[in-house]
PDB file of C-alpha atoms in Angstrom:
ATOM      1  CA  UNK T   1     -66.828   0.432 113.161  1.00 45.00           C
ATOM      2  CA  UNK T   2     -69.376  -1.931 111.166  1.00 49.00           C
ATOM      3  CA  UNK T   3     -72.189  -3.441 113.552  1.00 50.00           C
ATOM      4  CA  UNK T   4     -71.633  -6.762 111.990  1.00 51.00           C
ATOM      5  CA  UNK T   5     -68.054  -7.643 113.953  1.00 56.00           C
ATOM      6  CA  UNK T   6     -68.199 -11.238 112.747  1.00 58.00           C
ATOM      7  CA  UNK T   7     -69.401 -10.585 109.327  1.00 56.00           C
ATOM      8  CA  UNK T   8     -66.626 -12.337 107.003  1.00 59.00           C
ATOM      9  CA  UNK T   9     -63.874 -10.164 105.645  1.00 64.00           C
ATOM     10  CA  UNK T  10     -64.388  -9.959 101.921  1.00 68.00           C
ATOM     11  CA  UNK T  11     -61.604 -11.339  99.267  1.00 78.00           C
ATOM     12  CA  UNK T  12     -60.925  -8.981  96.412  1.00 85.00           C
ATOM     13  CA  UNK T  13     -59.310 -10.517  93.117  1.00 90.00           C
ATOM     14  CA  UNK T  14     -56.925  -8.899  91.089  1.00 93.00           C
ATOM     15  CA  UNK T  15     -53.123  -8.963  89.918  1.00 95.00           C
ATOM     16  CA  UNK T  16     -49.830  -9.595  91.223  1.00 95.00           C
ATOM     17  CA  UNK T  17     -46.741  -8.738  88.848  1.00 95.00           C
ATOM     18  CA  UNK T  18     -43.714 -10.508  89.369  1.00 94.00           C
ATOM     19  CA  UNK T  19     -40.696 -10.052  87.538  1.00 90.00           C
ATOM     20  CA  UNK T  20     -39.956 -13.495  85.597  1.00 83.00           C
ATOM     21  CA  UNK T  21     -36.471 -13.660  86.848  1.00 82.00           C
ATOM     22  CA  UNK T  22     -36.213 -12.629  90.774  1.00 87.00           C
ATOM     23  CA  UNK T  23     -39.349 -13.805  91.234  1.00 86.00           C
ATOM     24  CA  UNK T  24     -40.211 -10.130  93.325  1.00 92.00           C
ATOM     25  CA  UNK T  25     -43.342  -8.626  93.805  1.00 94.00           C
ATOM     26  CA  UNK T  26     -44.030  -5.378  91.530  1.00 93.00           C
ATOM     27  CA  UNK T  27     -46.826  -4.659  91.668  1.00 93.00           C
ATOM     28  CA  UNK T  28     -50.495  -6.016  93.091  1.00 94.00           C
ATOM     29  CA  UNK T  29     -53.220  -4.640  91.489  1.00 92.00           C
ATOM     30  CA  UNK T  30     -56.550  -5.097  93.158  1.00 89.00           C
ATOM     31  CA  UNK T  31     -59.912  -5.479  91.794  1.00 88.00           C
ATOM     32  CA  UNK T  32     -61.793  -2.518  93.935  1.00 82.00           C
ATOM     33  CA  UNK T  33     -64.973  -5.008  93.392  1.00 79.00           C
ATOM     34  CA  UNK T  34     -65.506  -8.401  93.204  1.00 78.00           C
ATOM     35  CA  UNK T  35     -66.782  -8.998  89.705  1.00 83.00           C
ATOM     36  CA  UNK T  36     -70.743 -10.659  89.691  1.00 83.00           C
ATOM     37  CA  UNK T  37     -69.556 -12.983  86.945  1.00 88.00           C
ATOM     38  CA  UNK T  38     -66.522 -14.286  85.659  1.00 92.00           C
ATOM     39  CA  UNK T  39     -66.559 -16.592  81.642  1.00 95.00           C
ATOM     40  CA  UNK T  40     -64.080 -19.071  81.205  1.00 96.00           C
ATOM     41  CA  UNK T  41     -63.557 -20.560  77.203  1.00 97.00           C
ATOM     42  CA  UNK T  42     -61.192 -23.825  77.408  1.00 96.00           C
ATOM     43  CA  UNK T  43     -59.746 -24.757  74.205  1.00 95.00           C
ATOM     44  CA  UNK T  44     -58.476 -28.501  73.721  1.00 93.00           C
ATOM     45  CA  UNK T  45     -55.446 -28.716  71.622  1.00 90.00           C
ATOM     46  CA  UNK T  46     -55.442 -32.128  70.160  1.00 87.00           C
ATOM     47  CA  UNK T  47     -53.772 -33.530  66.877  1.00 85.00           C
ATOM     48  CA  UNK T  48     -54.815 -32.388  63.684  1.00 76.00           C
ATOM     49  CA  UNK T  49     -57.548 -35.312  62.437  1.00 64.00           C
ATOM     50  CA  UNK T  50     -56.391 -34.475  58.934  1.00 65.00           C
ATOM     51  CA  UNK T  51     -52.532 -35.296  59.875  1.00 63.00           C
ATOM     52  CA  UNK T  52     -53.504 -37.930  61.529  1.00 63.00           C
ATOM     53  CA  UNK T  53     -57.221 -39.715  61.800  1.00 68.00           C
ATOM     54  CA  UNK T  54     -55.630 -42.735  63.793  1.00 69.00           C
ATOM     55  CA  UNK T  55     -54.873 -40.757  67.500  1.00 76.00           C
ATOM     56  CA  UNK T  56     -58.204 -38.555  67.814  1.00 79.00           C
ATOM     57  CA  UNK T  57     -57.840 -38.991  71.689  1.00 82.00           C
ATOM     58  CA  UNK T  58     -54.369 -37.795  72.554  1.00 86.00           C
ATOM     59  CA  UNK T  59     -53.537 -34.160  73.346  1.00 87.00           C
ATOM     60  CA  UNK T  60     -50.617 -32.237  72.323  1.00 89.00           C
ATOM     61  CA  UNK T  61     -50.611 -29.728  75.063  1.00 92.00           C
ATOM     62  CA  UNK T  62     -52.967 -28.103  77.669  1.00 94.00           C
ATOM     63  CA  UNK T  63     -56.026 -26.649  76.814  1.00 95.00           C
ATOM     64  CA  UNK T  64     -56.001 -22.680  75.791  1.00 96.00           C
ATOM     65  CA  UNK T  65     -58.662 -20.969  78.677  1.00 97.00           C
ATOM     66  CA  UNK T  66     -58.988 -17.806  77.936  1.00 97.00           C
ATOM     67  CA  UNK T  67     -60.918 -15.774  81.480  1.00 96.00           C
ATOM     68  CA  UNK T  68     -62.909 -12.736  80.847  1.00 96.00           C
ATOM     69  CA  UNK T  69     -64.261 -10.523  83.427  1.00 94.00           C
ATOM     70  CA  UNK T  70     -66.041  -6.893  83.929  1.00 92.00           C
ATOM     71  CA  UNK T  71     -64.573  -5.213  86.843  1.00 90.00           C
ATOM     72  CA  UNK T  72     -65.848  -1.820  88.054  1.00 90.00           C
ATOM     73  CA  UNK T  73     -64.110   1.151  89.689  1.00 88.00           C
ATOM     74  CA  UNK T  74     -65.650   4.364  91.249  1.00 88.00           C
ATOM     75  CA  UNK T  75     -64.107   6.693  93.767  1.00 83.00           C
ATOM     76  CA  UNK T  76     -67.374   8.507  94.760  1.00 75.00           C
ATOM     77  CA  UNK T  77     -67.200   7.346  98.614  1.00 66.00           C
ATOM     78  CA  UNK T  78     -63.593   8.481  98.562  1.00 66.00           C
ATOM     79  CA  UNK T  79     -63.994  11.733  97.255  1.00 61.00           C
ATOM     80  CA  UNK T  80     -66.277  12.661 100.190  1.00 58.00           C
ATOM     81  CA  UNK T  81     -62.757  12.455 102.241  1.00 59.00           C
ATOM     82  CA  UNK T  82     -60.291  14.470 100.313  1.00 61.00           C
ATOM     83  CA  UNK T  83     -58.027  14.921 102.914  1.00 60.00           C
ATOM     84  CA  UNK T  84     -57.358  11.457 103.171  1.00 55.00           C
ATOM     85  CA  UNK T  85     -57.577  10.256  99.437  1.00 58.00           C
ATOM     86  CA  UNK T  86     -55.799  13.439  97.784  1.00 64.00           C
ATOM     87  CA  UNK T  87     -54.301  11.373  94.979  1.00 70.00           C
ATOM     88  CA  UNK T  88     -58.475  10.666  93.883  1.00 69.00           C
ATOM     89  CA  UNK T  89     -58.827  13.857  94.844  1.00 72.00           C
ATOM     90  CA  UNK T  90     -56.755  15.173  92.035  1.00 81.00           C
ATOM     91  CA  UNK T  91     -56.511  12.406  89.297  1.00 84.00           C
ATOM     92  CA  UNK T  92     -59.550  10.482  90.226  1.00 86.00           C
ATOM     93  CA  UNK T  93     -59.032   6.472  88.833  1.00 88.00           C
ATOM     94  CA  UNK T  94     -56.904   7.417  86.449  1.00 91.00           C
ATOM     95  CA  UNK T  95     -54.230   5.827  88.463  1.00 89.00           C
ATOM     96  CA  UNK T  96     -56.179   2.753  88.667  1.00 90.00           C
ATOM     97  CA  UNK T  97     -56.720   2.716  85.173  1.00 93.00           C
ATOM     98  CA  UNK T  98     -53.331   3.364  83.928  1.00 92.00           C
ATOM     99  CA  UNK T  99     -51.923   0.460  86.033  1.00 92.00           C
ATOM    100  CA  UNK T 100     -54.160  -2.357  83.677  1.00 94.00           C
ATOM    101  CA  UNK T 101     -53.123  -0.129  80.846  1.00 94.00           C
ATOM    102  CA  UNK T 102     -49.673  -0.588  81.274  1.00 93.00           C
ATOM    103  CA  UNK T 103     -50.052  -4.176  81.015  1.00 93.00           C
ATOM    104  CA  UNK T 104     -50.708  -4.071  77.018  1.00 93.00           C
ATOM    105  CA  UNK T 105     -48.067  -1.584  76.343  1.00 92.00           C
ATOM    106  CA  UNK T 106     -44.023  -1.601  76.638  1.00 90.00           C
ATOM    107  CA  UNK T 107     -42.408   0.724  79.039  1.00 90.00           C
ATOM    108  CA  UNK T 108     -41.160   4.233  77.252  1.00 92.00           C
ATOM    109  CA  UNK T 109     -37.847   3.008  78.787  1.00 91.00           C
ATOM    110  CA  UNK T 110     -38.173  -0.348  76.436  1.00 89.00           C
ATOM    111  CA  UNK T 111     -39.559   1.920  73.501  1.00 90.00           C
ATOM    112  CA  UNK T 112     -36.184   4.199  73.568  1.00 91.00           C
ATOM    113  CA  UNK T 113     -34.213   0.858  73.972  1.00 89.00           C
ATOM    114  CA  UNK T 114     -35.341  -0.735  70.697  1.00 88.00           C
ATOM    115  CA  UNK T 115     -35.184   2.534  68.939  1.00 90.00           C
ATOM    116  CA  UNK T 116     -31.776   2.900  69.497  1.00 90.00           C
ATOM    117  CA  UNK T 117     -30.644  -0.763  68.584  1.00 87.00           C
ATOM    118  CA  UNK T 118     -32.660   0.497  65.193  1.00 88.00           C
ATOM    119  CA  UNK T 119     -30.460   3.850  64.896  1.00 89.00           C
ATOM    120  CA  UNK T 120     -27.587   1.576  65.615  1.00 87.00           C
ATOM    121  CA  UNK T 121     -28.212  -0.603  62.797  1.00 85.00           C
ATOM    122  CA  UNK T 122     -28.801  -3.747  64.972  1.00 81.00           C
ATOM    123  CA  UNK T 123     -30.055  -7.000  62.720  1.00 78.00           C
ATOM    124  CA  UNK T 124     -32.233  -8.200  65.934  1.00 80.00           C
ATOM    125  CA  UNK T 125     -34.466  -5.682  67.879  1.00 79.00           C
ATOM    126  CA  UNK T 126     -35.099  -6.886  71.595  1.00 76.00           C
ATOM    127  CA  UNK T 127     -38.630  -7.601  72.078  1.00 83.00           C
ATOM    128  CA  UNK T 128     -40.372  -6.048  75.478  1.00 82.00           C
ATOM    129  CA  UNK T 129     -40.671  -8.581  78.337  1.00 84.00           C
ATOM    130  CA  UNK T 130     -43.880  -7.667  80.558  1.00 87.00           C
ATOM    131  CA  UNK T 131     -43.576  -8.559  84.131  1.00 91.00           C
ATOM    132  CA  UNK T 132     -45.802 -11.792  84.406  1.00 94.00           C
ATOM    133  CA  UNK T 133     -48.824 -11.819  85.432  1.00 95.00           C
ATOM    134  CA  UNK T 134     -51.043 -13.605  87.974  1.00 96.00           C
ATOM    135  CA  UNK T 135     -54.508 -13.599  88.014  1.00 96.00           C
ATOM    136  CA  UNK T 136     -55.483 -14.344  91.602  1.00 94.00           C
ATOM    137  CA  UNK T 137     -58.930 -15.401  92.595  1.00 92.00           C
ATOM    138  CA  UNK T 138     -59.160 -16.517  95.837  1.00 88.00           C
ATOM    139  CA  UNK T 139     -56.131 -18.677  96.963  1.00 86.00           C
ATOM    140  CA  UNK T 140     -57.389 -21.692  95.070  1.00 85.00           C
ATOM    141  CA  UNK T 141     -57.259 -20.149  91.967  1.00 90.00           C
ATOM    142  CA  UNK T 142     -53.483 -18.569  90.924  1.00 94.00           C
ATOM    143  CA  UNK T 143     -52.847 -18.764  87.405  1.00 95.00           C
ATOM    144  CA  UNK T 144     -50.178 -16.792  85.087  1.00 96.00           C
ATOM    145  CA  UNK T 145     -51.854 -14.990  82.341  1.00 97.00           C
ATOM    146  CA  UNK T 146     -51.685 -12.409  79.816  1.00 95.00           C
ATOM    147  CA  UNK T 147     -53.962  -9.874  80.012  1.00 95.00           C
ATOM    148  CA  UNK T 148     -54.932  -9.950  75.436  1.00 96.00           C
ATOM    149  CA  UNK T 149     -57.845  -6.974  75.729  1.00 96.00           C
ATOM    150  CA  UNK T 150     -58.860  -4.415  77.753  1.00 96.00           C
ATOM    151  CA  UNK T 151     -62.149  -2.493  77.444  1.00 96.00           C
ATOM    152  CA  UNK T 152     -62.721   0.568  79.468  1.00 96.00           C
ATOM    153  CA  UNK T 153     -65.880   2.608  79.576  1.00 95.00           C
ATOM    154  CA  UNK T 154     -65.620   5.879  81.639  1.00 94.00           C
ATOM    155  CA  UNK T 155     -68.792   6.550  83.011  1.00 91.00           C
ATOM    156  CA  UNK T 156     -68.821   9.607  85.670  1.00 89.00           C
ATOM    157  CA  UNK T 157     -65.876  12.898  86.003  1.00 92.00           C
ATOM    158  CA  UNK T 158     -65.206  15.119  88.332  1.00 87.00           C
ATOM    159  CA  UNK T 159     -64.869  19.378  87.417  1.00 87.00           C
ATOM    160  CA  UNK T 160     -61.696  18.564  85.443  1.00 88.00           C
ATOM    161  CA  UNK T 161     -62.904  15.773  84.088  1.00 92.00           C
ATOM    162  CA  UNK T 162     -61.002  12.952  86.013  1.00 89.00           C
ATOM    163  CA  UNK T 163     -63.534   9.640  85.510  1.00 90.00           C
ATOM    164  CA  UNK T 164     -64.626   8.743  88.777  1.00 89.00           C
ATOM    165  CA  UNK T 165     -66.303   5.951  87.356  1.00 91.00           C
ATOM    166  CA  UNK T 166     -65.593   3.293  85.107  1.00 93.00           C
ATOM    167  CA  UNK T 167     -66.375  -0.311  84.085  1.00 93.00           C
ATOM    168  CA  UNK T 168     -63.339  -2.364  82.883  1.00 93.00           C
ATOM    169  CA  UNK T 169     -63.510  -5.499  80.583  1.00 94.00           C
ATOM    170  CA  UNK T 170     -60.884  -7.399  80.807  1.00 95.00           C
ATOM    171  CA  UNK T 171     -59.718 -10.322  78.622  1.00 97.00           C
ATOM    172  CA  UNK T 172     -57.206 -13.014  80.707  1.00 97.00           C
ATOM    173  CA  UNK T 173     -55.120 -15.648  78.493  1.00 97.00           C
ATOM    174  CA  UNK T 174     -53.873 -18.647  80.739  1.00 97.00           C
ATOM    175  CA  UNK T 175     -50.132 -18.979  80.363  1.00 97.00           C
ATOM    176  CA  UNK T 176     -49.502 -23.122  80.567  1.00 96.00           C
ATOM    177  CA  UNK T 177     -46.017 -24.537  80.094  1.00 95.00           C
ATOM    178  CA  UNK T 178     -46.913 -24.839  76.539  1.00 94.00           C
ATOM    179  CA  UNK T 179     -46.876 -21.431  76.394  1.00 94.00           C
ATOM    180  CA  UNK T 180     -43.764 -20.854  78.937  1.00 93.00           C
ATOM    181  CA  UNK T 181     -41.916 -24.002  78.838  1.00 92.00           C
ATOM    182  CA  UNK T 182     -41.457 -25.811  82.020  1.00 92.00           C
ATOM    183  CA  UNK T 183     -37.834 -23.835  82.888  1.00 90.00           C
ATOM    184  CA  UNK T 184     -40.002 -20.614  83.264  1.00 91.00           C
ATOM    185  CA  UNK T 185     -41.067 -19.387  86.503  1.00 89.00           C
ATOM    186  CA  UNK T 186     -44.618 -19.216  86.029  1.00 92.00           C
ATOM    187  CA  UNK T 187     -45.032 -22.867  84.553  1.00 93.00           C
ATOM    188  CA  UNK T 188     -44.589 -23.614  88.488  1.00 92.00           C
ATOM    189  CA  UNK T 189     -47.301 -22.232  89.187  1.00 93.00           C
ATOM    190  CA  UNK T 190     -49.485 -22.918  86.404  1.00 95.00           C
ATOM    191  CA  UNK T 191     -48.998 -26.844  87.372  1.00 95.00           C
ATOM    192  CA  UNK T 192     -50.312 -26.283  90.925  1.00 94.00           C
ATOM    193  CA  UNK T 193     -53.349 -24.486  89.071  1.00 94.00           C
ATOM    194  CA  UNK T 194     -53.509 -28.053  86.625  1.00 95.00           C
ATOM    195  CA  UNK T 195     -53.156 -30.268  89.816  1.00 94.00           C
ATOM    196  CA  UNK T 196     -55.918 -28.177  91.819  1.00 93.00           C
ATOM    197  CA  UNK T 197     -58.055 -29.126  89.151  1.00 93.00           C
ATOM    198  CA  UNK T 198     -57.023 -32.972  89.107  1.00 93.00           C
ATOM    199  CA  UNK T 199     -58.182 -32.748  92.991  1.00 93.00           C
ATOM    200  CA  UNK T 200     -61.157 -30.984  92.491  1.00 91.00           C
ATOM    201  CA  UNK T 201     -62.232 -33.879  89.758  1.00 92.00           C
ATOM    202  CA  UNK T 202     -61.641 -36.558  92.207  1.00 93.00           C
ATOM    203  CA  UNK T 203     -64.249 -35.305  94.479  1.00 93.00           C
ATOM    204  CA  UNK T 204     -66.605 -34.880  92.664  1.00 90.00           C
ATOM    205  CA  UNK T 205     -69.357 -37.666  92.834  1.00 90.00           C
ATOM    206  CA  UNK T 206     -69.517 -39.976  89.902  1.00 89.00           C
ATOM    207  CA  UNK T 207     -73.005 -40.519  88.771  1.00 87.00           C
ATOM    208  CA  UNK T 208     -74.558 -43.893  86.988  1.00 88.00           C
ATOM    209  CA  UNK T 209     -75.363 -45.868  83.648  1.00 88.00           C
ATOM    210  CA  UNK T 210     -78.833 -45.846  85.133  1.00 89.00           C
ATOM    211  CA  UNK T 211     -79.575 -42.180  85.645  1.00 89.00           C
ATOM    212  CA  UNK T 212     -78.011 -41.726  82.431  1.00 87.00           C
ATOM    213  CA  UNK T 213     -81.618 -43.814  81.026  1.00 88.00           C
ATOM    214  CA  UNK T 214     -79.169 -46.931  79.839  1.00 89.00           C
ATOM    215  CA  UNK T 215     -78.091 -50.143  81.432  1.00 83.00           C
ATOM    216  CA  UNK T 216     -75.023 -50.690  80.089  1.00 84.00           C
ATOM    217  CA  UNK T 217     -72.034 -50.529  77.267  1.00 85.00           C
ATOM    218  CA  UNK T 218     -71.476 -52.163  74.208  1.00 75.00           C
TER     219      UNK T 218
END
């Protein structure tokens, strides 16, 4: 029992996968720390000047943000109770590990599917469809993403060399309805991100021509 009983329960981020048709949860992946930092890169997507020099203010689509983050994983303080974390205990974070892996990779199920439209002559091999993918960070911030990189460096192992440690880098790409197209279930949800944003702007404080050093407009 901590000695702080009304210190504030902490809020991990991490990853819910839904399947883009039922909408069902399949898995939540956690972040086992809160990562220190967290780099956002917006993108605007505007119309080409050289097409067309006469509409340099209008925007074809939402802006590509692209969310990078270092996570880190270690299963030290579990290992020091092995009767109650015997999956650690024997695989260490590989488990943890493999779950963000899977993201960049189609199942073996959808690898033996394709294979065998091939062997079956088929003109048009289904692509893989990933579950999607939400990047949760706190409940004001749920956004679908892709998850383009993922940089793993294994840092500590245990006497069969299970990594016990590890820092993850991982690279998020925003999925807007540019990207999804609004009959997709995740362009729901990417709006609601958008309009949390279009709140956020209205509150914040507008400043003035004067502290700006000029009096007015031409």
């Amino acid at each position: 029992m901590t000695g702080f009983p009304r210190s504030p329960k902490l809020i991990r981020a991490g990853l819910v996968l839904i399947s883009p048709d039922s909408g069902a949860v399949e898995r939540i992946i956690a972040l086992q720390y809160a990562p220190e930092t967290l780099s956002r890169q917006l993108e605007a997507q505007a119309v080409d000047e050289e097409a067309d020099r006469s509409q340099p203010l209008r925007l074809t689509a939402p802006a590509k943000e692209t969310i990078t983050l270092e996570a880190a994983m270690d299963a030290t303080d579990q290992l020091e109770f092995p009767e109650q974390n015997a999956t650690v205990l024997e695989s260490g974070i590989f488990p943890a590990l493999s779950a963000l892996e899977t993201l960049l990779h189609p199942t073996s199920a959808q690898l033996e599917r394709q294979n065998a439209q091939a062997a079956a002559g088929s003109f048009e091999i289904t692509p893989a469809e990933t579950p999607l993918a939400l990047f949760v960070w706190s409940a004001r911030r749920v956004v679908p993403v892709r998850l383009e990189s993922l940089q793993i460096t294994e840092e500590f192992f245990d006497q069969n060399l299970n990594p016990i440690r590890a820092k993850v880098s991982l690279s998020l790409r925003v999925l807007s309805v540019d990207d999804l197209g609004f009959g997709h279930r995740g362009s729901g949800l990417f709006m609601a991100y958008l309009q949390a944003k279009e709140q956020l702007a209205r509150q914040s404080k507008s400043g003035t021509l004067e502290a700006l050093g000029i009096g007015g407009l031409l």
